PDB file of N, CA, C and O in Angstrom:
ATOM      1  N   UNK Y1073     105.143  78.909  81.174  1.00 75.00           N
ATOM      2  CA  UNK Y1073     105.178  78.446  82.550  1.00 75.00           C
ATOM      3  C   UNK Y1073     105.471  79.618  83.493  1.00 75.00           C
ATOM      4  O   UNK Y1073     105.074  79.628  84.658  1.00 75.00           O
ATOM      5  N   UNK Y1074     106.186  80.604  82.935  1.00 82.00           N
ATOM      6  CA  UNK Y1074     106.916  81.856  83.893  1.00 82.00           C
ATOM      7  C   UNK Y1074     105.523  82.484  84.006  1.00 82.00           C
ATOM      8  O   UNK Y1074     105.206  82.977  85.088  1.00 82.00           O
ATOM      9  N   UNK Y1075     104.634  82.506  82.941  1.00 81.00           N
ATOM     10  CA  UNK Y1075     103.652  83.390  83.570  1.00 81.00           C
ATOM     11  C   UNK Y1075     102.640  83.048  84.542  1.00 81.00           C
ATOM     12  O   UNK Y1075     102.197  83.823  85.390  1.00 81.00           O
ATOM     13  N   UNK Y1076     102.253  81.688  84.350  1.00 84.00           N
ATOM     14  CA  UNK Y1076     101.505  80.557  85.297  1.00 84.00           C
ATOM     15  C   UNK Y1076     101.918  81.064  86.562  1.00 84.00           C
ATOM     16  O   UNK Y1076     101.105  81.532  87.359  1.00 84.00           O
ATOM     17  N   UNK Y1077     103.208  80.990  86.800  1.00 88.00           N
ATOM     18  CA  UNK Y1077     103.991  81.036  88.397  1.00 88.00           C
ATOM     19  C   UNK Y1077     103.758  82.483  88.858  1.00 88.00           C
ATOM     20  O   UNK Y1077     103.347  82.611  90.012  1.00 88.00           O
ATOM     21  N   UNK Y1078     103.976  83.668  88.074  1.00 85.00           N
ATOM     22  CA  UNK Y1078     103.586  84.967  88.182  1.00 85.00           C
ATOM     23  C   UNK Y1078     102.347  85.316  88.432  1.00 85.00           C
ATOM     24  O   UNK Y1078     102.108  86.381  89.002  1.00 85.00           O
ATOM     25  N   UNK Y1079     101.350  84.446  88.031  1.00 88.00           N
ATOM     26  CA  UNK Y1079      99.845  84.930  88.119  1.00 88.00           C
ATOM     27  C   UNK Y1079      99.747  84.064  89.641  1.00 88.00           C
ATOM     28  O   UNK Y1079      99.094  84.506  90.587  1.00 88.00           O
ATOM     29  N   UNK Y1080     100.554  82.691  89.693  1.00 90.00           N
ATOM     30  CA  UNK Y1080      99.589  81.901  90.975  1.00 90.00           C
ATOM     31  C   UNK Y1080     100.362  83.124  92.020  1.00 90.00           C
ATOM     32  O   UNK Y1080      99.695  83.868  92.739  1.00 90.00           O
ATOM     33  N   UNK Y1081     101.589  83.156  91.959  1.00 89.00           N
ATOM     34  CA  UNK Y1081     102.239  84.222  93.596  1.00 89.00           C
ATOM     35  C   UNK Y1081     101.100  85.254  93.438  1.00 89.00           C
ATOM     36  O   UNK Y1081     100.219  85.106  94.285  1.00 89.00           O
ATOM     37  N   UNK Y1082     100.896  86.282  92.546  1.00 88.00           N
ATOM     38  CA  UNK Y1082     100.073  87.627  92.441  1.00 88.00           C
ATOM     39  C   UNK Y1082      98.693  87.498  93.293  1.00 88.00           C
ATOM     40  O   UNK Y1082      98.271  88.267  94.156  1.00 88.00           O
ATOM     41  N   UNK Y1083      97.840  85.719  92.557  1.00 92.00           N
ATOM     42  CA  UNK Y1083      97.179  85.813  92.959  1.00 92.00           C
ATOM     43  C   UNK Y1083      97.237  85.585  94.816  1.00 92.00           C
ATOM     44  O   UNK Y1083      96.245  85.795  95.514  1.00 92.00           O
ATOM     45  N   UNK Y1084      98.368  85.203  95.289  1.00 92.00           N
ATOM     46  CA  UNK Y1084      97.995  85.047  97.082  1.00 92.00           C
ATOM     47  C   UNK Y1084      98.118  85.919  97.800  1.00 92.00           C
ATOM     48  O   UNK Y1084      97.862  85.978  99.003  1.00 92.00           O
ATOM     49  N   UNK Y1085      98.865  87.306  96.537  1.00 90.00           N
ATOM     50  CA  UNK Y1085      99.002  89.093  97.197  1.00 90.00           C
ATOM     51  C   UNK Y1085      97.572  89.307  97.189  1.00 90.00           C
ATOM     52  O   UNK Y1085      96.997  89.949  98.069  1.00 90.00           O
ATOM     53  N   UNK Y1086      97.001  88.777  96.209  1.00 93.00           N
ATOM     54  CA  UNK Y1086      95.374  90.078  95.774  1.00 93.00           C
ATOM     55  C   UNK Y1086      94.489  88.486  95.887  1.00 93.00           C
ATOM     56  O   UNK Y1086      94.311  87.548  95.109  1.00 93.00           O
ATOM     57  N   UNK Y1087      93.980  88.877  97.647  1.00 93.00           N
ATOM     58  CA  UNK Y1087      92.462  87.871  97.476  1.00 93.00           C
ATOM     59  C   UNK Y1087      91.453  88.395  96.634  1.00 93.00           C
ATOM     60  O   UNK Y1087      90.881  87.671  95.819  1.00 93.00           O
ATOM     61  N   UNK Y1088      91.173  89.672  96.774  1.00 94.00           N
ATOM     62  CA  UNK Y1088      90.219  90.087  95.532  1.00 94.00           C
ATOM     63  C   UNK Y1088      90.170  89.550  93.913  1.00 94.00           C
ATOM     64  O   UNK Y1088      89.267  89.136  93.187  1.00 94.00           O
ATOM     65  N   UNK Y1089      91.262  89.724  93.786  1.00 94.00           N
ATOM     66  CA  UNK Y1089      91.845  88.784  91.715  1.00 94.00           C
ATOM     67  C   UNK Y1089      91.647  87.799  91.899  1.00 94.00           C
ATOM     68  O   UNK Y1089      91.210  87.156  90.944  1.00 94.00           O
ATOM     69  N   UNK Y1090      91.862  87.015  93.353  1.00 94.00           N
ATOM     70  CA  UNK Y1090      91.991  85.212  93.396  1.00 94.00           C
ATOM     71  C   UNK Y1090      90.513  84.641  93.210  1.00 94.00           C
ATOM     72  O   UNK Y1090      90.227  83.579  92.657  1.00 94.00           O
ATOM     73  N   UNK Y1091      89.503  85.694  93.866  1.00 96.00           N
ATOM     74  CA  UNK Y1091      88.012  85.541  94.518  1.00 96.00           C
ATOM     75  C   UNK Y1091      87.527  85.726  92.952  1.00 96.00           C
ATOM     76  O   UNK Y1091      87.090  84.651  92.542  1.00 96.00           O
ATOM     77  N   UNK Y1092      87.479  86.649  92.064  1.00 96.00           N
ATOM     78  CA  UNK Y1092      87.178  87.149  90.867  1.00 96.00           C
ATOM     79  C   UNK Y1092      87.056  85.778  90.226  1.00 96.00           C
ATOM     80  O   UNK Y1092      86.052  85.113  89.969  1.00 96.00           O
ATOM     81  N   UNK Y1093      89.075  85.396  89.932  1.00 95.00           N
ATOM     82  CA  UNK Y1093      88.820  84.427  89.659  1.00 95.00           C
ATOM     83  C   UNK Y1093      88.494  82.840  89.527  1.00 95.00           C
ATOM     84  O   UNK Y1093      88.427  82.059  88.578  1.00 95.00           O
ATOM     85  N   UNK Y1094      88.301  82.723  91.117  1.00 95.00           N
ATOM     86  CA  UNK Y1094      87.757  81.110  91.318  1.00 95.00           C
ATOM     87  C   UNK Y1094      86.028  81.286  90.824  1.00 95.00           C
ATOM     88  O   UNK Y1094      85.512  80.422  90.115  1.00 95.00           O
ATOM     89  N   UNK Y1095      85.320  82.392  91.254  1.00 97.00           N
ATOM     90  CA  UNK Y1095      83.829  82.726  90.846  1.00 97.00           C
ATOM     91  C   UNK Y1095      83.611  82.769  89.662  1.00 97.00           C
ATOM     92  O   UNK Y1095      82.512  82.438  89.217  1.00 97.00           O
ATOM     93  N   UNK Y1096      85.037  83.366  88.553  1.00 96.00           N
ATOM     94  CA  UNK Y1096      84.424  83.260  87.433  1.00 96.00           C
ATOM     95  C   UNK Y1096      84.268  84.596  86.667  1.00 96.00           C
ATOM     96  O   UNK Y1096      84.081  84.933  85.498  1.00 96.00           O
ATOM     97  N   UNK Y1097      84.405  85.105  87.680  1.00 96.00           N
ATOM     98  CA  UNK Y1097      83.344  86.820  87.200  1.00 96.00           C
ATOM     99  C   UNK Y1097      84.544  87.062  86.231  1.00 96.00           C
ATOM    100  O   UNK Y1097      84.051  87.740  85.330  1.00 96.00           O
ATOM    101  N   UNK Y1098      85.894  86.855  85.939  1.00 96.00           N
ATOM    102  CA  UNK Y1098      86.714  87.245  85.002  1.00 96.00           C
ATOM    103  C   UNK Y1098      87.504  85.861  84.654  1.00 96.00           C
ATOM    104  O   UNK Y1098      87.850  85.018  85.481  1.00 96.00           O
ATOM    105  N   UNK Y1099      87.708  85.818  83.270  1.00 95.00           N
ATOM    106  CA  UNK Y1099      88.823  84.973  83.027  1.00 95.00           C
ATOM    107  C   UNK Y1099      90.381  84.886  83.545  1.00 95.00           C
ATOM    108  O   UNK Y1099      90.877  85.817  84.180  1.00 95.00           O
ATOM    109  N   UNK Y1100      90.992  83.887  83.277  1.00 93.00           N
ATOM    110  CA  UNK Y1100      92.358  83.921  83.241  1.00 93.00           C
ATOM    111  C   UNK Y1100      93.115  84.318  82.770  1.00 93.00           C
ATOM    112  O   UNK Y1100      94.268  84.121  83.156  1.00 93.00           O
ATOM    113  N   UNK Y1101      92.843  85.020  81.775  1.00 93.00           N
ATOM    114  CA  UNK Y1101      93.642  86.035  80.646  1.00 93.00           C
ATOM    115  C   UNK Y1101      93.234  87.613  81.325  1.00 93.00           C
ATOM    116  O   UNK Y1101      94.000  88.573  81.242  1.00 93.00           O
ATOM    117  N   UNK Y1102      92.334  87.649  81.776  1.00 95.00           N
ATOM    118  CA  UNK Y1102      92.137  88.883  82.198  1.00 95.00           C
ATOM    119  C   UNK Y1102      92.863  89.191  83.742  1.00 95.00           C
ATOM    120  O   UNK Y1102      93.687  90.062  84.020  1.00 95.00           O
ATOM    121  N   UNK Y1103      92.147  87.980  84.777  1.00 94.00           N
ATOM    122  CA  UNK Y1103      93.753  88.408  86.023  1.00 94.00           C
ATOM    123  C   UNK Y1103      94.790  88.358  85.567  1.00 94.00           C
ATOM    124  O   UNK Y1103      95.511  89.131  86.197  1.00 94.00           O
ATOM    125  N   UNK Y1104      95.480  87.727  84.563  1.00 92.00           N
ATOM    126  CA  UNK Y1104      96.946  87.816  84.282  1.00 92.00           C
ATOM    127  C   UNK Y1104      96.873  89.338  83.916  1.00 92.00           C
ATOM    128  O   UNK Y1104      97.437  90.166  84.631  1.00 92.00           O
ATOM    129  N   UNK Y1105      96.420  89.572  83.190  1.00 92.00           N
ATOM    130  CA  UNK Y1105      96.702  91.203  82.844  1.00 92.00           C
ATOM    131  C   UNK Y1105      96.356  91.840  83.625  1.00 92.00           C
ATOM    132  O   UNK Y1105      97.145  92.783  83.678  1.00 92.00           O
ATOM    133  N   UNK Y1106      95.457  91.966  84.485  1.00 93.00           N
ATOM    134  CA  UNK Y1106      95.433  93.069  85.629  1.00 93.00           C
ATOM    135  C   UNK Y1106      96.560  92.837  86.791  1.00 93.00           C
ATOM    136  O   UNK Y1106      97.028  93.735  87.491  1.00 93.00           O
ATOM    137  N   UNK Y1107      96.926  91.360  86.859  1.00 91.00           N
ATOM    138  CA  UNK Y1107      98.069  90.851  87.887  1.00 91.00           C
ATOM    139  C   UNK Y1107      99.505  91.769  87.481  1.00 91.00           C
ATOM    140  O   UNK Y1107     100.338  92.340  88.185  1.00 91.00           O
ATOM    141  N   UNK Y1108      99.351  91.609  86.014  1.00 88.00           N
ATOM    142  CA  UNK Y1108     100.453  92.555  85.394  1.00 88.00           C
ATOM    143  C   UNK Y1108     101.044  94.123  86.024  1.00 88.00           C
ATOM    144  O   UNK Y1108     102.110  94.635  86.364  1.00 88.00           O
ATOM    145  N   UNK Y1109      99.562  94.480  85.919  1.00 86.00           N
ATOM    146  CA  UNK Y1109      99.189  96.105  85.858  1.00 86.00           C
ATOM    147  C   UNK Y1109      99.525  96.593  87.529  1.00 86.00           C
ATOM    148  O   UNK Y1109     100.172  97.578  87.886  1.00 86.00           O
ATOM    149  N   UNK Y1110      98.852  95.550  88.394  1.00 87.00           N
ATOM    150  CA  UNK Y1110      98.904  95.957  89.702  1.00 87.00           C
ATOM    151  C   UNK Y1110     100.824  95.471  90.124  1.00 87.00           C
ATOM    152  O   UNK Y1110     101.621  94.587  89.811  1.00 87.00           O
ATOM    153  N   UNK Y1111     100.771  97.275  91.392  1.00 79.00           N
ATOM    154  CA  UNK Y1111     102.158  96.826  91.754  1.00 79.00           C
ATOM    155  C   UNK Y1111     101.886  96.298  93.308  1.00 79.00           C
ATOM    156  O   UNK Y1111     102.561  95.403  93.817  1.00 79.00           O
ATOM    157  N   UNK Y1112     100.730  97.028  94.032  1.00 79.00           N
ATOM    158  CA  UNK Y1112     100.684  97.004  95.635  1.00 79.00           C
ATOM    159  C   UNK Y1112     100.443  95.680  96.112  1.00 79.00           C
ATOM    160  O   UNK Y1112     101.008  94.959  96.934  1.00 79.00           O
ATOM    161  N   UNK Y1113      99.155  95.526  95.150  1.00 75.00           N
ATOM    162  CA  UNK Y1113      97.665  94.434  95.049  1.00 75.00           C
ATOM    163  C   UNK Y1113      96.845  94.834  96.432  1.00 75.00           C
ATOM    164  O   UNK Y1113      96.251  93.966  97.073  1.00 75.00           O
ATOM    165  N   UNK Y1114      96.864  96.190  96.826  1.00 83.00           N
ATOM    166  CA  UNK Y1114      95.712  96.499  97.669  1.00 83.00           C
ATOM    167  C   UNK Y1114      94.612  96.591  96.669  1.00 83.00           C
ATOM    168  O   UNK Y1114      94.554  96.600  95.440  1.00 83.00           O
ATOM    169  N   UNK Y1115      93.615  96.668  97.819  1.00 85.00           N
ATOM    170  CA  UNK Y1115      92.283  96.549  97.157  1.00 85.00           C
ATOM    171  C   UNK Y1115      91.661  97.246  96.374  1.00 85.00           C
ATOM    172  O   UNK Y1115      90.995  96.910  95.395  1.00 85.00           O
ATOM    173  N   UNK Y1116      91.953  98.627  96.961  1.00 90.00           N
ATOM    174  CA  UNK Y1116      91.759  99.950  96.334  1.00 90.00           C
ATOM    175  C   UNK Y1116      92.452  99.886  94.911  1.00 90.00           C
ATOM    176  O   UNK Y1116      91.583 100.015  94.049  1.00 90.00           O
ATOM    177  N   UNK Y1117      93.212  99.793  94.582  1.00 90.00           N
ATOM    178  CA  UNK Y1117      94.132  99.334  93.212  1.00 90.00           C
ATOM    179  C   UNK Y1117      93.607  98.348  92.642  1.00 90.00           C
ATOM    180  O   UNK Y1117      93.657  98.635  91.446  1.00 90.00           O
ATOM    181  N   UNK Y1118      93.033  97.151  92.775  1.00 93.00           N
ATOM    182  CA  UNK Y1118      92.665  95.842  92.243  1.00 93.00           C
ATOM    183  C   UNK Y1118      91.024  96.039  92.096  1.00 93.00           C
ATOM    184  O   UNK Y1118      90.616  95.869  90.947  1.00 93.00           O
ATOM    185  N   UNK Y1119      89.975  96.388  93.140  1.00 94.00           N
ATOM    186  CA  UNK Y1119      89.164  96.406  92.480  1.00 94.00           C
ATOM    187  C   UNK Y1119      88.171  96.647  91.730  1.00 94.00           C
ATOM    188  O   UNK Y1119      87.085  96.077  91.618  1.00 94.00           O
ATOM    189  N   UNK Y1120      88.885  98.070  90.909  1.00 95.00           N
ATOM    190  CA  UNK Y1120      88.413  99.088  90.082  1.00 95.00           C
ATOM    191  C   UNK Y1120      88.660  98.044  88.803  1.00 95.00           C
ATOM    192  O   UNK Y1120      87.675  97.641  88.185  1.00 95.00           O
ATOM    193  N   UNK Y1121      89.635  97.735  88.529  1.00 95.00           N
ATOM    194  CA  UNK Y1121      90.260  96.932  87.389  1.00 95.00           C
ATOM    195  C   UNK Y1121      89.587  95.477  87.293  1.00 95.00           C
ATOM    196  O   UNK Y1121      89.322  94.847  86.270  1.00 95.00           O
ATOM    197  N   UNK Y1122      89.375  95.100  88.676  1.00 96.00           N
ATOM    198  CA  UNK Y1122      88.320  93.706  88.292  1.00 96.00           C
ATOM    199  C   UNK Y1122      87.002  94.061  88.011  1.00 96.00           C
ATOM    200  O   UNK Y1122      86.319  93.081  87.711  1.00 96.00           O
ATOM    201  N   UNK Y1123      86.312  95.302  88.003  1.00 96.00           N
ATOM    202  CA  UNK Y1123      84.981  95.644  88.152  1.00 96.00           C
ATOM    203  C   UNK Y1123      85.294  96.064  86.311  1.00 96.00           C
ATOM    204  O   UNK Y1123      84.319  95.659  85.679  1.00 96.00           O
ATOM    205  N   UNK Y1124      86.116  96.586  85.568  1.00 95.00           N
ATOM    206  CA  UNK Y1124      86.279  96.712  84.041  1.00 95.00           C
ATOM    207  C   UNK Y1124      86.478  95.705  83.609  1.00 95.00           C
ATOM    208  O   UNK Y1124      86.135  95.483  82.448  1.00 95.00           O
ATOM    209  N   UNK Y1125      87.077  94.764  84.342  1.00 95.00           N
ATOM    210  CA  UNK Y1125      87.746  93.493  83.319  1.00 95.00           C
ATOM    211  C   UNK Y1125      86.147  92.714  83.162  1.00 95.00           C
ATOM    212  O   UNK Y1125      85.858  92.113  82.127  1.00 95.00           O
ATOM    213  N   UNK Y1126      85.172  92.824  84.346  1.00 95.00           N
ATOM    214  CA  UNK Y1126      83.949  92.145  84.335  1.00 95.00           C
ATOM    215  C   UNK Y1126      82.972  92.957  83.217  1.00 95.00           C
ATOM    216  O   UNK Y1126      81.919  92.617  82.677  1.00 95.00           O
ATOM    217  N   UNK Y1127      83.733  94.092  83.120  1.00 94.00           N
ATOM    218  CA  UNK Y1127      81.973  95.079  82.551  1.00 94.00           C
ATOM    219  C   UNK Y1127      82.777  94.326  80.485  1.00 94.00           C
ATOM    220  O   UNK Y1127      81.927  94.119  79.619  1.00 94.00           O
ATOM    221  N   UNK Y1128      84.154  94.094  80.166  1.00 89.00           N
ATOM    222  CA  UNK Y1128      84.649  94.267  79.230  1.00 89.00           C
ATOM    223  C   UNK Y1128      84.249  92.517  78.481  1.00 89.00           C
ATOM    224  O   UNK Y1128      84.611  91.469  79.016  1.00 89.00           O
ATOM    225  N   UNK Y1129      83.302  92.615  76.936  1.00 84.00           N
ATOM    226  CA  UNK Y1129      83.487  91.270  77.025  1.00 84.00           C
ATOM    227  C   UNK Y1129      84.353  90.392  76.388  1.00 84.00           C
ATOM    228  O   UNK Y1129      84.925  90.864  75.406  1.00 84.00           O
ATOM    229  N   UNK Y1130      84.684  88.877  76.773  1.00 70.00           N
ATOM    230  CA  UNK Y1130      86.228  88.290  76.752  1.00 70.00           C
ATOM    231  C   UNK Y1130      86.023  88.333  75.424  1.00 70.00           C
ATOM    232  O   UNK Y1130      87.201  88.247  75.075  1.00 70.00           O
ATOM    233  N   UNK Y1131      85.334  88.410  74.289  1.00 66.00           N
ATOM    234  CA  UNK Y1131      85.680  88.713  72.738  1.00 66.00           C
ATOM    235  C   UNK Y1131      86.384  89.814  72.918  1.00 66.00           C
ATOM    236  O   UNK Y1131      87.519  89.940  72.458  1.00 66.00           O
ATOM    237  N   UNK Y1132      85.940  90.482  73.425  1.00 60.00           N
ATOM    238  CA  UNK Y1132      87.063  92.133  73.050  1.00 60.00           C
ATOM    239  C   UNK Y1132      88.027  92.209  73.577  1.00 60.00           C
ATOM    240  O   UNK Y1132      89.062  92.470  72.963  1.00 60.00           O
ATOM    241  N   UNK Y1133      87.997  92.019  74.788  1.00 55.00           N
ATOM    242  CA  UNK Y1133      89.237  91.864  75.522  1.00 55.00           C
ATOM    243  C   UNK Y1133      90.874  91.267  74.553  1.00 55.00           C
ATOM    244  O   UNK Y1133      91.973  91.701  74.208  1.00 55.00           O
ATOM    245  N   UNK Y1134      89.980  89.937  74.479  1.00 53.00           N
ATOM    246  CA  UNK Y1134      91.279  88.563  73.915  1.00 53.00           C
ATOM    247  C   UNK Y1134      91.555  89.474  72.629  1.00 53.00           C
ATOM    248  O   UNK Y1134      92.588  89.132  72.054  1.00 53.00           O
ATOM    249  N   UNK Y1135      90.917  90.499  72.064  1.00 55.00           N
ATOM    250  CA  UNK Y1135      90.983  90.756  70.630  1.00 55.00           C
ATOM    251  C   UNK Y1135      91.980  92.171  70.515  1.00 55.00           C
ATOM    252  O   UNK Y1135      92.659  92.421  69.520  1.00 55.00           O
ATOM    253  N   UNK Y1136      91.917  93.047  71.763  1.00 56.00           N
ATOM    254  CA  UNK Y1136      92.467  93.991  71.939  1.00 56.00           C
ATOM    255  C   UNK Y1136      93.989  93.886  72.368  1.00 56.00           C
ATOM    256  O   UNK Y1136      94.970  94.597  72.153  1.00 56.00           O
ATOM    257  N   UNK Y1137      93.752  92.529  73.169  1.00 53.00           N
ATOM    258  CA  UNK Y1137      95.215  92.143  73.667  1.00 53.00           C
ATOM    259  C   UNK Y1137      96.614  91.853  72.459  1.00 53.00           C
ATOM    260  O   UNK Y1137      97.834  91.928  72.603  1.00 53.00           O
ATOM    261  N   UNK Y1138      95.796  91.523  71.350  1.00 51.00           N
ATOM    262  CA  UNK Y1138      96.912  91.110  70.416  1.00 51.00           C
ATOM    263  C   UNK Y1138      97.537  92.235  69.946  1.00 51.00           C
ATOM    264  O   UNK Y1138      98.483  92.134  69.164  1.00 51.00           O
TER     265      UNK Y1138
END
């Protein structure tokens, strides 16, 4: 649940992560981890990391994470 609450606040810092992920272009496992990574959530910071999390696919991703 702590992380649920961590990803929804992150996402109302970074419209870019929020936009990513209502469209789709990245999963929910993947903004949580970039939500992680980012401290500012400017844009410049966020959307280099949503443009990898999109190029990366969620098999590898979910598989690397463990």
């Amino acid at each position: 649940v702590g992380q649920r609450v961590a990803l929804e606040w992150s996402l109302r810092r970074m419209p870019l992560l929020r936009q990513a992920l209502r469209e789709k272009r990245i999963t929910y496992e993947k903004a949580r981890i970039i939500a992680r990574h980012v401290e500012g959530g400017h844009a410049d910071e966020v959307r280099p990391l949503i443009a990898k999390a999109e190029a990366v696919p969620a098999s590898i991703s979910a598989s690397s994470s463990r």
